[in-house]
Short mmCIF file of C-alpha atoms in Angstrom, two decimals:
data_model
loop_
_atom_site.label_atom_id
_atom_site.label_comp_id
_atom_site.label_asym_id
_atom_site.label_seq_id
_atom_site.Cartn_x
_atom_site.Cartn_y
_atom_site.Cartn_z
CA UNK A 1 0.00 0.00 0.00
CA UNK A 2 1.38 3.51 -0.99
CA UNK A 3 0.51 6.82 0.56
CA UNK A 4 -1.06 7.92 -2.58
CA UNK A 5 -3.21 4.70 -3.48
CA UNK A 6 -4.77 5.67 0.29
CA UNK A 7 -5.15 9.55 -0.90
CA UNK A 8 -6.66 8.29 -4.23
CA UNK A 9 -9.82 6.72 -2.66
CA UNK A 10 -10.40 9.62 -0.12
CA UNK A 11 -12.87 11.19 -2.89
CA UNK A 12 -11.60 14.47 -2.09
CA UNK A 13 -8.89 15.37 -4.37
CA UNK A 14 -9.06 19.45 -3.85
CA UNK A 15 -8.49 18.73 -0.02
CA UNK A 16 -6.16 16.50 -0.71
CA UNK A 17 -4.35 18.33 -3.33
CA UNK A 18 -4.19 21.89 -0.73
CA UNK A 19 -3.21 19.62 2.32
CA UNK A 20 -0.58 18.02 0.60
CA UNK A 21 0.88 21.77 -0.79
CA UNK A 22 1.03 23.08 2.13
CA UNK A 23 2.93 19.92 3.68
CA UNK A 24 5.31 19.80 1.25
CA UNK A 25 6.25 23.61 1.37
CA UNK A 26 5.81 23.80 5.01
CA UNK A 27 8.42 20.81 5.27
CA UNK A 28 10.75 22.33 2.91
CA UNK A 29 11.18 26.05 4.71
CA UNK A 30 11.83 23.41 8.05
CA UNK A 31 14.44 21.41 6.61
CA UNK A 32 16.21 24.88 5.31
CA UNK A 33 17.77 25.62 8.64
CA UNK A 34 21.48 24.03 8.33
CA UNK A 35 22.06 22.00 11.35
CA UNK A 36 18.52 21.18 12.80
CA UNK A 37 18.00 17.78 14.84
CA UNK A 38 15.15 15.77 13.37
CA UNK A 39 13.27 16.12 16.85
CA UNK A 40 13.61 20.18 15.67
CA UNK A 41 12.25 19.83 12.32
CA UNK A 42 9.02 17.31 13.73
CA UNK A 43 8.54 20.54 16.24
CA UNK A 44 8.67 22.79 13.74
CA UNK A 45 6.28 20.81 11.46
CA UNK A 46 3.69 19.02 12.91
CA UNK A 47 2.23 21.90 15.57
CA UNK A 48 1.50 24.43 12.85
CA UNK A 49 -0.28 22.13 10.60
CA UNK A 50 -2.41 20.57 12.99
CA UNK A 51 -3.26 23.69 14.67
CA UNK A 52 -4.61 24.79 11.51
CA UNK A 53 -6.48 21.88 10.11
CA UNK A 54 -8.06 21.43 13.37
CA UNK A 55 -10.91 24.61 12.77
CA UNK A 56 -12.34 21.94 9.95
CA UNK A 57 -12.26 19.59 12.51
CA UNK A 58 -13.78 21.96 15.03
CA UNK A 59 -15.89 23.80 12.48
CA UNK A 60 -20.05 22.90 13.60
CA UNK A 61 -21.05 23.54 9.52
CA UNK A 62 -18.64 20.78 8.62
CA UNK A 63 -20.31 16.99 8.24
CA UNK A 64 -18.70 14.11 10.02
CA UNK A 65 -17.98 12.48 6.83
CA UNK A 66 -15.74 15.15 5.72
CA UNK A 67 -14.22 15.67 8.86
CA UNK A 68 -13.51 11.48 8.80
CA UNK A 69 -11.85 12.10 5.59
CA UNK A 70 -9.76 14.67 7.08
CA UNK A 71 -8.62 13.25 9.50
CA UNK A 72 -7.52 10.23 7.22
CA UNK A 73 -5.86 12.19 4.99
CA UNK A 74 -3.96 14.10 7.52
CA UNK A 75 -2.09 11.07 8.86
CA UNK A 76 -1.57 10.21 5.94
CA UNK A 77 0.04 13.02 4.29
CA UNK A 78 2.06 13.85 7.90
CA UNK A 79 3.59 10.00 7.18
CA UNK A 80 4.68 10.49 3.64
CA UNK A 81 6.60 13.51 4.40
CA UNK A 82 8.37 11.21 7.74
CA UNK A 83 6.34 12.69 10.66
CA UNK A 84 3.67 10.86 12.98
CA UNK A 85 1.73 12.03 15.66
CA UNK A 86 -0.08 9.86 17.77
CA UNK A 87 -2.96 11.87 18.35
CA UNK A 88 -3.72 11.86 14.53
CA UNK A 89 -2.91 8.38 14.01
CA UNK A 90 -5.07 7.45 16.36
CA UNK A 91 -7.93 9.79 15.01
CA UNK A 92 -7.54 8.42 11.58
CA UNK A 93 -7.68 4.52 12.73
CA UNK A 94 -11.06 5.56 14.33
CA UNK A 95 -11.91 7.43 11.02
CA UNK A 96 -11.26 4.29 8.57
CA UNK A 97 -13.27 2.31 10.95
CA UNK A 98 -16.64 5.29 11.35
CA UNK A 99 -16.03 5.64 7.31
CA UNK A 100 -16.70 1.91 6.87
CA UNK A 101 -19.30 1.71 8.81
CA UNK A 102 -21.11 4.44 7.53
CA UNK A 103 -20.49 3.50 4.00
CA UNK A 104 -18.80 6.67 2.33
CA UNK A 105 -16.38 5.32 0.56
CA UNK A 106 -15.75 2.81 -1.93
CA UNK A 107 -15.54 -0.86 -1.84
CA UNK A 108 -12.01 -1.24 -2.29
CA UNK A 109 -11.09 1.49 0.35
CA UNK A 110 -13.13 -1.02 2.94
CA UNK A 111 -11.04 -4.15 1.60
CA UNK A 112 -8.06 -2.24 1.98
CA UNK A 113 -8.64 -0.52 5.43
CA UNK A 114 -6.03 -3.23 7.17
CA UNK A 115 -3.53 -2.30 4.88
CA UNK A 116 -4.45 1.13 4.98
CA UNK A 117 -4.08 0.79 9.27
CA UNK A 118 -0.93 -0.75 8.70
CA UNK A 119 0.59 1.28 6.99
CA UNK A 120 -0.28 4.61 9.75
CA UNK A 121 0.36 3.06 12.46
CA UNK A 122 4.15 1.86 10.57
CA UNK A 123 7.61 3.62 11.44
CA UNK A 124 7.62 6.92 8.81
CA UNK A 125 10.77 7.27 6.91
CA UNK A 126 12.18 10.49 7.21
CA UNK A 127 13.18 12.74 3.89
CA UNK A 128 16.63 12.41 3.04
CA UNK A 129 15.99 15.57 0.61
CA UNK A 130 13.44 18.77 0.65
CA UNK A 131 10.55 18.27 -0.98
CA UNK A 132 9.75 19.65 -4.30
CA UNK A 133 6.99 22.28 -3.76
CA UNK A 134 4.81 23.56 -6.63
CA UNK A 135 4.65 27.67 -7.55
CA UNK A 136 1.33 29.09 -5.25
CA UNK A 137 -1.34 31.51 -7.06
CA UNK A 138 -4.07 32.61 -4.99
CA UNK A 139 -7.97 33.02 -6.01
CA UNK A 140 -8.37 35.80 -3.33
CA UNK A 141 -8.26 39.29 -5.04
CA UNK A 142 -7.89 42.86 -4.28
CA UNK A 143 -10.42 44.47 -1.86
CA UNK A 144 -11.25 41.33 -0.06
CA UNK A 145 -12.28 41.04 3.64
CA UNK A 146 -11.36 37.63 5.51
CA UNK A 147 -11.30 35.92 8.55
CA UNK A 148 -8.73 33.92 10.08
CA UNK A 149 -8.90 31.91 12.89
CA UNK A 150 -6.64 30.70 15.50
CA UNK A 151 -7.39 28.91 18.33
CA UNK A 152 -11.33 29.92 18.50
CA UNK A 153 -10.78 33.52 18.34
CA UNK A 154 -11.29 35.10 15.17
CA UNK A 155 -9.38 38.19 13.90
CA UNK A 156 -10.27 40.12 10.31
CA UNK A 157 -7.61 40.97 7.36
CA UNK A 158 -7.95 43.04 4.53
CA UNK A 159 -6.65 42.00 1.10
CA UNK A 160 -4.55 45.51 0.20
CA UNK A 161 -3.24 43.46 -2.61
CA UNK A 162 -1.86 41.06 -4.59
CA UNK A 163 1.61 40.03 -5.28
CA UNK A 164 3.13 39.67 -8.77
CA UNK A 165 0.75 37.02 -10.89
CA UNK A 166 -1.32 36.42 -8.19
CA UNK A 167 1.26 34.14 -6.14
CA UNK A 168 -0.02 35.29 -3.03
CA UNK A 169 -2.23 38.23 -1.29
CA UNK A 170 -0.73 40.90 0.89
CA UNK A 171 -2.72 41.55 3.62
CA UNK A 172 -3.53 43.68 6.58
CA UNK A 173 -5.05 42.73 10.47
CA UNK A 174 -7.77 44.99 11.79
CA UNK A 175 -7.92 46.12 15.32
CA UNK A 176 -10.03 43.54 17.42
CA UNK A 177 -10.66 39.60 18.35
CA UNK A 178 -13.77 38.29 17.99
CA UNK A 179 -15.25 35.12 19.42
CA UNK A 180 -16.56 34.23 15.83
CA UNK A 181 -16.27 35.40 12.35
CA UNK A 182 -16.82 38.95 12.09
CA UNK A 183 -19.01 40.77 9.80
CA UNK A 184 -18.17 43.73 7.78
CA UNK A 185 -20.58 46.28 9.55
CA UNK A 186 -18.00 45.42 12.53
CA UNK A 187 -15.20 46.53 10.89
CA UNK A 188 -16.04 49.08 8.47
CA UNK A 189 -14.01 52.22 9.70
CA UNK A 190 -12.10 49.56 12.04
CA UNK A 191 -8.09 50.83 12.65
CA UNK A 192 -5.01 48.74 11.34
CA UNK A 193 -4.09 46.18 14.28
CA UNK A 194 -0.61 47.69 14.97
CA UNK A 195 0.64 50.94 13.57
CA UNK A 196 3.65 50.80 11.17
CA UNK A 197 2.97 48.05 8.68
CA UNK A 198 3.54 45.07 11.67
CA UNK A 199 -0.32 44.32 10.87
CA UNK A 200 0.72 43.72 7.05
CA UNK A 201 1.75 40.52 5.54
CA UNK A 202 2.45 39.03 1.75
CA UNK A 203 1.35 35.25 3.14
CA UNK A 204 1.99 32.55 0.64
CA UNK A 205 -0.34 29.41 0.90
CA UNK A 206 -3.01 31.81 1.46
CA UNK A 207 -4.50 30.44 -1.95
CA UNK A 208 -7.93 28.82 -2.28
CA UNK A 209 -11.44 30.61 -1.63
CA UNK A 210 -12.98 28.71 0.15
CA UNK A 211 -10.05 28.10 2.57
CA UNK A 212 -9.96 23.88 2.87
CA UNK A 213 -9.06 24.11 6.41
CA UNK A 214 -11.88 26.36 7.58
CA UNK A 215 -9.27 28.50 8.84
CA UNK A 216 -9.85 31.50 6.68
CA UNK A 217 -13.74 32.53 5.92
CA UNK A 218 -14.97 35.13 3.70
CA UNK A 219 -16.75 38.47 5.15
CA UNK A 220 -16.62 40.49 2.42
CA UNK A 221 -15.35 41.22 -1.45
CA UNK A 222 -14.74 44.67 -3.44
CA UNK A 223 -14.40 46.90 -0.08
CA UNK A 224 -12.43 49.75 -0.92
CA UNK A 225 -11.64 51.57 2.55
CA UNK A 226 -8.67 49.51 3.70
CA UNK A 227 -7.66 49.53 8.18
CA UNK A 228 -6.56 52.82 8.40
CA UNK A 229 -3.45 54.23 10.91
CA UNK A 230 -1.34 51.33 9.64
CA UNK A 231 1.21 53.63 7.16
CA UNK A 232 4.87 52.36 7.75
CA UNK A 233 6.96 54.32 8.48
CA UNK A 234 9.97 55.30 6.02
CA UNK A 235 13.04 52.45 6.59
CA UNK A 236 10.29 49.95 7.99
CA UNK A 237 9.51 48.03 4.82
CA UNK A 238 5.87 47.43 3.39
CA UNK A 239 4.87 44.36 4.73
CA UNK A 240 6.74 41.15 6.10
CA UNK A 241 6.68 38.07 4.03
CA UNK A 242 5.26 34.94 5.63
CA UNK A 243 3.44 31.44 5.09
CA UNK A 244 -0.09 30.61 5.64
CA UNK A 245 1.86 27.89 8.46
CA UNK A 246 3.64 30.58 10.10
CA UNK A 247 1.51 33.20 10.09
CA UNK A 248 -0.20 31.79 13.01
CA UNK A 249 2.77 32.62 14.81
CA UNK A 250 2.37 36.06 13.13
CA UNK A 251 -0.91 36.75 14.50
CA UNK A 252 -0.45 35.43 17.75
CA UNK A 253 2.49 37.80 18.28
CA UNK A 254 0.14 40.65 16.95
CA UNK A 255 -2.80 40.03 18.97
CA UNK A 256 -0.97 38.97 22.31
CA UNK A 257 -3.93 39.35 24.70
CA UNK A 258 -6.07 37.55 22.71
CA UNK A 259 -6.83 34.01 24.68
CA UNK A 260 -8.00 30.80 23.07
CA UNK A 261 -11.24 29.52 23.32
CA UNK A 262 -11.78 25.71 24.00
CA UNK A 263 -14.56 24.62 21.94
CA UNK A 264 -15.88 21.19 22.99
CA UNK A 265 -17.31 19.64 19.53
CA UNK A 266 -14.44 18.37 18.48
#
């Protein structure tokens, strides 16, 4: 059994396809630091990509079958690319066995599920090379209003731009936290979240509309009265370039008081 016959009879090759982008890129900017341990590169991988896939998994609008799927694919992906976690290994064994049983899949997937088992719950073989990574383009445009999540609190960004041939969006943070996804009536007239272009990022990975993870939800499209008070300052650079993965880390540095919110359908 190969990684990608599993991936194959998901029946969700869009999912699959951004999940296993986003891996692959993600893994590639870890294994760039000269020197790193492989217990530094699994910490530097696996928290930031299960932090973000985990508002589908905590997302109430999202079926069970899809979050199942998820789950699945997850451990599967984190396993080609030489990681396990035994958290999501373990969710995805309980997923093959609640897809089976609920019929979602295919035949073969259900003749296949030991194999499938065997191989998650196997020894990963770490990279001995980066992975390749494909060039990002991004469906969000100019004007656009989003939300982006991070550990149940919400925060809003404004799309100020995009970045060569629509590689990837630069955006800016609004002033606030919101306990769920805000509209545009709350923001409208809202301040930048930090003064001097620290609220402004060019985020690669920030791509598909809608976001596959849940993580980033439209409010709004064609607005065109960006945060204001958020000018940099002359020396200070536009904006600071960043990944979809590690601008988590971005916005919790920029929203500091902001605490997480445990949510408890998960």
């Amino acid at each position: 059994m190969k990684h990608q016959q599993i991936l194959d009879k998901l029946a969700a090759r869009g999912l699959v396809r951004a999940m296993d982008e986003e891996l692959a890129r993600w893994v590639k900017h870890q294994m760039l630091y000269p020197g790193r341990s492989r217990a530094e590169i699994e910490r530097g991988v696996i928290p930031p990509v299960l932090l973000r896939w985990r508002c589908l998994l905590d997302a109430e609008d999202i079926g069970a079958a899809t979050k199942n799927v998820t789950r699945v694919a997850l451990a599967t992906l984190l396993h080609k690319y030489g990681f396990q976690d035994p958290g999501t290994t373990a969710g995805a064994l309980a997923a093959v066995d609640e897809l089976n049983r609920q019929v979602v899949l295919s035949d073969a997937f259900e003749r296949q599920s030991p194999e499938i088992k065997k191989l998650l719950e196997s020894a990963p073989v770490p990279l001995t090379r980066r992975p390749r990574t494909r060039r990002t383009l991004s469906f969000l445009q100019a004007g656009d209003v989003i939300s982006f999540e991070l550990s149940g609190r919400f925060h809003a960004a404004y799309v100020r731009a995009m970045h060569g041939a629509d590689e990837f969006p630069v955006i800016e943070f609004c002033a606030g936290t919101f306990t769920r996804p805000p509209t545009w009536a709350q923001l409208s007239g809202r301040a930048a979240a930090a003064e001097h272009a620290r609220a402004r990022f060019g985020v690669v990975g920030l791509a598909y509309r809608p976001d596959p993870a849940h993580q980033v939800l439209p409010v709004d499209a064609q607005q065109p009265h960006p945060p204001h008070g958020g000018d940099p300052l002359p020396g200070r650079g536009l904006w600071a370039m960043t990944d979809i993965m590690s601008l988590q880390e971005d916005v919790r540095n920029l929203f500091p008081d902001a605490r997480p919110t445990v949510r408890q359908n998960s």
